[in-house]
Amino acid sequence: MRVISADKISKAVSDLCAKANFSLRKDVLECLKAAYKKEANKKAKKFLGAVIANAYVANKERIAICQDTGLPILFLEVGQDVLIKGDLKKAVNKGVDQGYKKYFLRNSIVHDPVDRKEPGFIPALIHIDLVKGSKIKITLLAKGFGCENKSRLKMFNPTVSFSQIKQFVVEAVKDSGADACPPYVVGVGIGGTADYSGYLAKKALLKPVACTKIRKLESDLLKEINRLNIGPMGLGGKFTCLGVNIETAPTHIAGLPVSVNISCHALRSAVIEL
Amino acid sequence: MEIKIPLDIKKVKQLKAGDEVLLSGVIYTARDQAHKRLSAVIDAGKKLPFDLNGQVIYYCGPTKTPKGKIIGSCGPTTSRRMDEFSEKLLAKGLMGMIGKGGRSPDVRNAIKKYSSVYFLAYAGCGALLSKYVKKAELVSYKDLGPEAILRLEVKDFPLIVGIDSNGRSIYD
């Protein structure tokens, strides 16, 4: 049995807060640079230049990439041979609280969703998965809410064609228009249950955004979305979307849940393994 | 094009959707909860925490201010959520709004009716935009945390005209 202390987990999570919010993911930055090179719309190109400059300023000066430092979502893969000394969930929240305070991020969390008083830094949303082994893998996703507000769920009939699913995803992006900071990264969850497909769509955002080599389903969707001509910041152009990631799961013979979770161009996540 | 605040109505009328401008002067941050409160103050016929006449509101809730900085990351938030309150503020003399994304047909009509303007700021570029803020101070609603109203002095803040005083939108 490997022992990992709660303090060690808190420290790791605190570090992730800085990493996710100050340093744009390499895969996302590469896609943005490629888009900048290829974008023909002059205003859109200038904007993409600003997005890339913003990533450099944030990283160099340790200022948050975006003022919406998100609702911190933590994905924990805990090895079943690990003994955690202390309270795991408390340790994670302590790490988020310390990190968000230490790095001057934003207190965007309201405890009571109805009375909405006194925004704070926690609680984070924590997903815990038990896996084989004796390690803990922690991923922090700082999910902005401008794009979270554009999420979609549809319970399709099992006889649906893939083109109908595609249409649903494209419509979700079309309705987001310029509001949620395009160029987007689109996460799609297919299968499972209503709630689980939402979780899959979110998890899809954690996979590398491969703007060159992707699966056919994903590349078909990407092409179709980029025909919408929403473009960076809604200014028109080739790049409404940087990449589409799909996660699938087994489901029931009677249904086909599909969820869409859109990310703004500032897709921020960071990973650590203990 | 360089624009100074307080906005001059003649200059506002010259602005066309799609124009790139550099804004200098004082702007006020206000987003969801601040709009709800401002709207309630107007409904109650009470005094607003700042005079809206000729002013510009920025839909922004910055991060905490890092040590040695004037302000933290401070990009625009989605404007659409403020749509239901905007006409009321425009009627009180508000002349400009800064945010990101589209607006409702009602807001568009109100912009035309009151000869005002809606600007787009670079969305998701909060770190970069913090460089154009020269001073930041609290005006009101401190309890709202990041949604408090701040007075910002900006210099050459880069914007694009989203909806002009004729109600034309860049997204048309």
Coordinates of C-alpha atoms in Angstrom, one line a residue:
Chain A
M1 CA 0.0 0.0 0.0
R2 CA 1.5 3.3 -1.0
V3 CA 0.7 6.2 1.3
I4 CA 0.0 9.7 -0.1
S5 CA -0.8 12.5 2.4
A6 CA -3.7 14.9 2.0
D7 CA -1.1 17.8 2.2
K8 CA 0.7 16.5 -0.8
I9 CA -2.6 16.4 -2.8
S10 CA -3.4 20.0 -1.7
K11 CA 0.0 21.2 -2.8
A12 CA -0.3 19.4 -6.2
V13 CA -3.8 20.9 -6.8
S14 CA -2.6 24.4 -5.8
D15 CA 0.2 24.1 -8.4
L16 CA -2.3 23.0 -11.1
C17 CA -4.4 26.1 -10.5
A18 CA -1.4 28.2 -11.7
K19 CA -0.4 25.9 -14.5
A20 CA -3.9 25.7 -16.0
N21 CA -4.7 29.4 -15.7
F22 CA -1.3 30.9 -16.7
S23 CA -0.1 28.5 -19.4
L24 CA -2.3 27.8 -22.3
R25 CA -2.2 24.1 -23.3
K26 CA 0.5 23.4 -25.9
D27 CA -2.0 21.6 -28.2
V28 CA -4.4 24.5 -28.1
L29 CA -1.6 27.1 -28.7
E30 CA -0.4 25.0 -31.7
C31 CA -3.9 25.0 -33.2
L32 CA -4.2 28.7 -32.6
K33 CA -0.9 29.4 -34.4
A34 CA -1.9 27.1 -37.3
A35 CA -5.3 29.0 -37.5
Y36 CA -3.4 32.4 -37.4
K37 CA -1.3 31.3 -40.4
K38 CA -4.2 30.1 -42.5
E39 CA -6.9 32.6 -41.6
A40 CA -7.8 34.8 -44.6
N41 CA -10.2 37.2 -42.9
K42 CA -8.1 40.2 -41.9
K43 CA -9.9 41.2 -38.7
A44 CA -10.2 37.6 -37.6
K45 CA -6.5 37.1 -38.2
K46 CA -5.6 40.2 -36.1
F47 CA -7.8 38.9 -33.3
L48 CA -6.1 35.5 -33.4
G49 CA -2.8 37.4 -33.2
A50 CA -4.1 39.0 -30.0
V51 CA -5.2 35.6 -28.6
I52 CA -1.6 34.3 -29.1
A53 CA -0.1 37.5 -27.7
N54 CA -2.5 37.1 -24.7
A55 CA -1.2 33.6 -24.0
Y56 CA 2.4 34.9 -24.0
V57 CA 1.6 37.8 -21.6
A58 CA -0.3 35.5 -19.3
N59 CA 2.5 33.0 -19.2
K60 CA 5.3 35.5 -18.8
E61 CA 3.6 37.8 -16.2
R62 CA 1.5 35.1 -14.5
I63 CA -1.8 36.9 -15.1
A64 CA -4.8 34.6 -15.8
I65 CA -5.3 33.9 -19.5
C66 CA -9.0 34.9 -19.0
Q67 CA -10.6 36.7 -16.2
D68 CA -13.1 33.9 -16.0
T69 CA -10.9 31.4 -14.2
G70 CA -13.8 29.0 -14.4
L71 CA -15.6 26.6 -12.2
P72 CA -12.6 24.5 -11.2
I73 CA -13.4 20.9 -12.2
L74 CA -11.1 18.2 -10.8
F75 CA -10.8 14.7 -12.4
L76 CA -9.1 12.3 -10.0
E77 CA -7.9 8.8 -11.0
V78 CA -7.0 7.2 -7.8
G79 CA -5.1 4.0 -7.8
Q80 CA -6.8 1.3 -5.6
D81 CA -3.4 0.5 -4.0
V82 CA -3.1 4.0 -2.6
L83 CA -3.8 4.8 1.0
I84 CA -4.8 8.4 1.4
K85 CA -3.8 9.9 4.7
G86 CA -6.5 12.5 5.5
D87 CA -9.7 13.7 3.8
L88 CA -9.3 13.5 0.0
K89 CA -12.1 15.9 -1.0
K90 CA -11.2 18.4 1.7
A91 CA -7.6 18.2 0.5
V92 CA -8.6 19.0 -3.1
N93 CA -10.8 21.9 -2.1
K94 CA -8.0 23.2 0.2
G95 CA -5.6 23.1 -2.8
V96 CA -8.0 25.0 -5.1
D97 CA -8.7 27.6 -2.4
Q98 CA -5.0 28.1 -1.7
G99 CA -4.1 28.1 -5.4
Y100 CA -6.8 30.5 -6.5
K101 CA -6.0 32.9 -3.7
K102 CA -2.2 32.7 -4.0
Y103 CA -2.3 33.2 -7.8
F104 CA -4.9 36.1 -7.7
L105 CA -7.5 34.2 -9.7
R106 CA -11.2 34.9 -9.6
N107 CA -13.7 34.0 -6.9
S108 CA -16.5 33.0 -9.2
I109 CA -18.3 30.3 -7.1
V110 CA -21.6 31.0 -5.4
H111 CA -22.5 28.5 -2.7
D112 CA -26.2 28.9 -3.1
P113 CA -27.2 28.9 -6.7
V114 CA -30.4 30.8 -5.9
D115 CA -29.5 33.5 -3.5
R116 CA -26.0 33.8 -5.1
K117 CA -24.4 35.7 -2.2
E118 CA -20.7 36.2 -1.5
P119 CA -18.8 34.6 -4.4
G120 CA -15.9 32.4 -3.2
F121 CA -13.2 30.2 -4.7
I122 CA -14.6 26.8 -3.7
P123 CA -16.1 24.2 -3.7
A124 CA -14.6 22.8 -6.8
L125 CA -16.5 20.1 -8.7
I126 CA -14.7 16.8 -8.1
H127 CA -15.0 13.6 -10.1
I128 CA -13.3 10.6 -8.5
D129 CA -12.5 7.4 -10.5
L130 CA -11.0 4.3 -8.9
V131 CA -8.3 2.7 -11.2
K132 CA -5.7 0.1 -11.0
G133 CA -2.3 0.9 -9.6
S134 CA -0.7 3.0 -6.9
K135 CA -0.7 6.5 -8.3
I136 CA -3.1 9.4 -8.3
K137 CA -3.6 11.3 -11.5
I138 CA -5.2 14.8 -11.0
T139 CA -6.5 16.9 -13.8
L140 CA -7.8 20.4 -13.3
L141 CA -10.1 21.9 -15.9
A142 CA -10.8 25.7 -15.4
K143 CA -14.0 25.8 -17.3
G144 CA -15.3 29.2 -18.2
F145 CA -19.0 29.7 -18.0
G146 CA -19.6 31.8 -21.1
C147 CA -19.1 28.6 -23.1
E148 CA -20.5 26.3 -20.4
N149 CA -23.9 28.1 -20.9
K150 CA -24.0 26.8 -24.5
S151 CA -24.0 23.1 -23.4
R152 CA -26.6 20.8 -25.0
L153 CA -28.2 17.4 -24.3
K154 CA -30.5 15.4 -26.6
M155 CA -31.9 12.0 -26.1
F156 CA -32.0 10.6 -29.6
N157 CA -33.9 7.5 -30.8
P158 CA -31.5 4.5 -31.3
T159 CA -32.4 4.5 -35.0
V160 CA -31.0 7.9 -35.6
S161 CA -28.4 8.4 -38.4
F162 CA -25.1 9.9 -37.7
S163 CA -25.9 12.8 -40.0
Q164 CA -28.7 13.7 -37.5
I165 CA -26.3 13.7 -34.6
K166 CA -23.9 15.8 -36.7
Q167 CA -26.7 18.3 -37.3
F168 CA -27.4 18.5 -33.6
V169 CA -23.8 19.3 -32.8
V170 CA -23.5 21.8 -35.6
E171 CA -26.7 23.6 -34.5
A172 CA -25.3 23.8 -30.9
V173 CA -22.2 25.7 -32.3
K174 CA -24.3 27.8 -34.7
D175 CA -26.5 28.9 -31.8
S176 CA -23.5 29.8 -29.7
G177 CA -22.5 32.2 -32.5
A178 CA -19.9 34.8 -31.3
D179 CA -21.0 34.7 -27.7
A180 CA -18.8 32.0 -26.2
C181 CA -15.4 33.0 -27.6
P182 CA -14.7 31.2 -30.9
P183 CA -12.7 29.6 -32.2
Y184 CA -14.2 26.8 -30.1
V185 CA -13.1 23.4 -29.1
V186 CA -16.2 21.1 -29.2
G187 CA -16.5 18.1 -26.8
V188 CA -19.1 15.5 -27.7
G189 CA -20.3 12.7 -25.5
I190 CA -22.2 9.9 -27.2
G191 CA -23.8 7.1 -25.2
G192 CA -24.2 6.2 -21.6
T193 CA -27.1 8.0 -19.9
A194 CA -28.3 11.6 -19.9
D195 CA -25.9 12.7 -17.1
Y196 CA -23.1 10.4 -18.2
S197 CA -23.0 11.8 -21.8
G198 CA -22.6 15.2 -20.3
Y199 CA -19.6 14.0 -18.3
L200 CA -18.2 12.4 -21.5
A201 CA -18.5 15.6 -23.4
K202 CA -16.7 17.4 -20.7
K203 CA -14.0 14.8 -20.6
A204 CA -13.6 15.0 -24.3
L205 CA -12.2 18.5 -23.8
L206 CA -9.3 17.0 -21.9
K207 CA -8.0 15.0 -24.9
P208 CA -5.4 16.8 -27.0
V209 CA -6.9 19.0 -29.7
A210 CA -5.4 17.5 -32.8
C211 CA -5.9 20.0 -35.5
T212 CA -4.3 17.8 -38.1
K213 CA -4.8 14.1 -37.5
I214 CA -8.2 13.2 -36.2
R215 CA -10.9 10.5 -36.5
K216 CA -13.2 10.7 -39.5
L217 CA -16.3 11.5 -37.4
E218 CA -14.4 14.3 -35.8
S219 CA -13.0 15.7 -39.0
D220 CA -16.4 15.6 -40.7
L221 CA -17.9 17.6 -37.9
L222 CA -15.0 20.0 -37.8
K223 CA -15.3 20.7 -41.5
E224 CA -19.1 21.2 -41.2
I225 CA -18.7 23.5 -38.2
N226 CA -16.1 25.6 -40.0
R227 CA -18.4 26.1 -42.9
L228 CA -20.6 28.1 -40.5
N229 CA -18.3 31.1 -41.1
I230 CA -18.8 32.4 -37.6
G231 CA -15.0 32.7 -37.4
P232 CA -12.7 33.9 -34.6
M233 CA -14.6 36.3 -32.3
G234 CA -17.6 35.9 -34.6
L235 CA -15.8 38.1 -37.2
G236 CA -16.2 35.6 -40.0
G237 CA -13.5 33.4 -41.4
K238 CA -12.3 29.8 -41.6
F239 CA -11.8 29.1 -38.0
T240 CA -15.0 28.8 -36.0
C241 CA -13.7 25.7 -34.4
L242 CA -10.1 24.4 -33.7
G243 CA -11.0 20.8 -33.0
V244 CA -13.8 18.3 -32.2
N245 CA -13.2 15.6 -29.7
I246 CA -15.7 12.8 -29.3
E247 CA -16.0 10.3 -26.3
T248 CA -18.3 7.4 -26.5
A249 CA -19.7 4.9 -24.0
P250 CA -22.0 1.8 -24.2
T251 CA -25.6 2.6 -23.9
H252 CA -29.1 1.1 -23.8
I253 CA -30.9 -0.5 -26.8
A254 CA -33.7 2.0 -26.3
G255 CA -31.8 5.2 -26.6
L256 CA -28.8 7.3 -27.7
P257 CA -27.9 10.3 -25.4
V258 CA -25.7 12.9 -27.0
S259 CA -24.2 15.9 -25.1
V260 CA -22.3 18.8 -26.5
N261 CA -19.9 20.7 -24.3
I262 CA -18.3 23.7 -25.9
S263 CA -15.0 25.3 -24.8
C264 CA -13.9 28.8 -25.7
H265 CA -10.5 29.2 -27.4
A266 CA -9.0 29.5 -23.9
L267 CA -9.3 25.8 -23.1
R268 CA -7.4 25.5 -19.9
S269 CA -6.4 22.3 -18.1
A270 CA -3.4 20.8 -16.4
V271 CA -2.4 17.4 -15.2
I272 CA -0.1 16.0 -12.5
E273 CA 0.6 12.4 -11.4
L274 CA 1.5 11.6 -7.8
Chain B
M1 CA -9.6 55.6 -34.9
E2 CA -9.1 57.2 -31.5
I3 CA -12.1 57.9 -29.2
K4 CA -12.2 59.7 -25.9
I5 CA -14.7 59.5 -23.1
P6 CA -17.0 61.3 -22.3
L7 CA -18.3 60.3 -25.7
D8 CA -19.2 63.0 -28.1
I9 CA -22.5 62.3 -29.8
K10 CA -21.2 63.6 -33.2
K11 CA -18.3 61.1 -33.0
V12 CA -20.6 58.3 -31.9
K13 CA -22.8 58.9 -34.9
Q14 CA -19.8 58.6 -37.2
L15 CA -18.9 55.2 -35.9
K16 CA -19.8 52.3 -38.2
A17 CA -20.2 48.6 -37.3
G18 CA -16.8 47.0 -37.9
D19 CA -14.7 50.1 -37.2
E20 CA -11.7 49.5 -35.1
V21 CA -11.2 52.1 -32.3
L22 CA -8.9 52.8 -29.5
L23 CA -10.8 54.1 -26.5
S24 CA -9.3 56.4 -23.8
G25 CA -10.9 57.7 -20.6
V26 CA -13.0 56.4 -17.8
I27 CA -15.2 53.3 -18.1
Y28 CA -17.2 51.5 -15.5
T29 CA -17.4 47.7 -15.0
A30 CA -20.8 46.2 -14.4
R31 CA -22.1 42.7 -15.1
D32 CA -25.0 40.5 -14.2
Q33 CA -25.7 41.3 -10.5
A34 CA -24.6 44.9 -10.8
H35 CA -27.1 45.3 -13.7
K36 CA -29.8 43.7 -11.6
R37 CA -29.1 46.2 -8.8
L38 CA -28.8 49.3 -11.1
S39 CA -32.1 48.3 -12.7
A40 CA -33.8 48.0 -9.3
V41 CA -32.4 51.4 -8.2
I42 CA -33.8 53.0 -11.4
D43 CA -37.2 51.3 -10.8
A44 CA -37.3 52.6 -7.2
G45 CA -36.5 56.1 -8.5
K46 CA -33.3 56.3 -6.3
K47 CA -29.9 57.7 -7.0
L48 CA -27.5 55.6 -9.0
P49 CA -24.0 54.9 -7.6
F50 CA -22.6 56.9 -10.6
D51 CA -24.0 59.2 -13.2
L52 CA -24.7 57.2 -16.3
N53 CA -24.9 60.3 -18.6
G54 CA -22.5 60.0 -21.5
Q55 CA -20.7 57.0 -19.8
V56 CA -19.5 53.6 -21.0
I57 CA -20.2 50.4 -19.2
Y58 CA -17.8 47.4 -19.6
Y59 CA -19.2 44.0 -19.0
C60 CA -16.3 42.7 -17.1
G61 CA -15.5 41.0 -13.8
P62 CA -11.7 40.9 -13.4
T63 CA -9.7 38.4 -11.4
K64 CA -8.0 39.5 -8.1
T65 CA -5.3 42.1 -8.7
P66 CA -1.8 40.5 -8.6
K67 CA 0.8 42.2 -6.4
G68 CA 2.4 45.2 -8.2
K69 CA -0.3 45.2 -11.0
I70 CA -3.0 47.8 -11.6
I71 CA -5.6 45.1 -12.3
G72 CA -5.8 41.4 -13.0
S73 CA -7.1 39.7 -16.1
C74 CA -10.0 41.8 -17.4
G75 CA -11.6 40.7 -20.6
P76 CA -15.2 41.0 -21.6
T77 CA -18.0 38.7 -20.5
T78 CA -21.0 37.6 -22.7
S79 CA -23.2 40.7 -23.3
R80 CA -26.4 38.9 -24.0
R81 CA -27.0 38.2 -20.3
M82 CA -27.2 42.0 -19.8
D83 CA -29.8 42.5 -22.6
E84 CA -32.8 42.6 -20.4
F85 CA -31.4 45.6 -18.5
S86 CA -29.7 47.6 -21.2
E87 CA -32.6 49.8 -22.5
K88 CA -33.3 51.0 -18.9
L89 CA -29.7 52.2 -18.6
L90 CA -29.6 53.7 -22.1
A91 CA -32.7 55.7 -21.2
K92 CA -30.7 57.1 -18.2
G93 CA -28.0 58.5 -20.6
L94 CA -25.6 55.5 -20.9
M95 CA -23.9 56.0 -24.2
G96 CA -21.7 53.0 -24.7
M97 CA -21.4 49.3 -23.8
I98 CA -18.5 47.0 -24.1
G99 CA -18.7 43.3 -24.2
K100 CA -18.6 40.2 -26.4
G101 CA -21.0 38.5 -28.7
G102 CA -24.4 39.5 -30.1
R103 CA -27.3 41.4 -28.6
S104 CA -31.1 41.0 -28.8
P105 CA -33.2 42.9 -31.4
D106 CA -34.6 45.0 -28.5
V107 CA -31.1 46.2 -27.5
R108 CA -30.3 46.9 -31.1
N109 CA -33.4 49.1 -31.4
A110 CA -32.6 50.8 -28.1
I111 CA -29.1 51.6 -29.3
K112 CA -30.5 53.2 -32.4
K113 CA -33.2 55.0 -30.4
Y114 CA -30.7 56.5 -28.0
S115 CA -27.9 57.1 -30.6
S116 CA -25.5 55.0 -28.5
V117 CA -22.9 52.3 -29.4
Y118 CA -22.0 48.8 -28.6
F119 CA -18.3 47.8 -28.7
L120 CA -16.7 44.4 -28.8
A121 CA -13.5 43.9 -26.8
Y122 CA -11.1 41.1 -27.7
A123 CA -12.8 38.1 -26.2
G124 CA -10.7 35.8 -24.0
C125 CA -7.7 38.2 -23.9
G126 CA -7.9 39.3 -20.3
A127 CA -4.2 39.3 -19.7
L128 CA -3.4 41.4 -22.7
L129 CA -6.3 43.9 -22.1
S130 CA -5.0 44.5 -18.5
K131 CA -2.1 46.3 -20.1
Y132 CA -4.5 49.1 -21.3
V133 CA -5.9 49.8 -17.8
K134 CA -4.0 52.6 -16.1
K135 CA -6.0 52.9 -12.9
A136 CA -8.7 50.9 -11.2
E137 CA -10.9 51.8 -8.2
L138 CA -14.0 50.5 -6.5
V139 CA -17.1 52.5 -7.0
S140 CA -19.9 50.4 -5.5
Y141 CA -21.4 47.0 -4.5
K142 CA -18.2 45.6 -3.0
D143 CA -20.1 42.6 -1.6
L144 CA -20.6 41.4 -5.2
G145 CA -16.9 40.5 -5.3
P146 CA -15.7 40.3 -8.9
E147 CA -19.1 41.7 -10.0
A148 CA -18.6 45.0 -8.0
I149 CA -18.6 48.2 -10.0
L150 CA -15.1 49.5 -10.7
R151 CA -14.0 52.8 -12.3
L152 CA -11.3 52.1 -14.8
E153 CA -9.1 54.6 -16.6
V154 CA -8.1 53.1 -19.9
K155 CA -5.7 54.2 -22.6
D156 CA -6.0 53.1 -26.2
F157 CA -8.2 50.2 -25.2
P158 CA -8.7 48.2 -28.5
L159 CA -12.3 47.7 -29.5
I160 CA -14.4 47.0 -32.6
V161 CA -17.8 48.6 -33.1
G162 CA -20.3 45.8 -32.8
I163 CA -23.5 47.8 -33.2
D164 CA -23.5 51.4 -34.4
S165 CA -25.9 54.2 -33.7
N166 CA -27.9 53.2 -36.7
G167 CA -28.5 49.8 -35.3
R168 CA -26.2 48.1 -37.8
S169 CA -24.4 45.0 -36.4
I170 CA -21.1 43.6 -37.4
Y171 CA -22.7 40.2 -37.3
D172 CA -25.3 41.0 -40.0

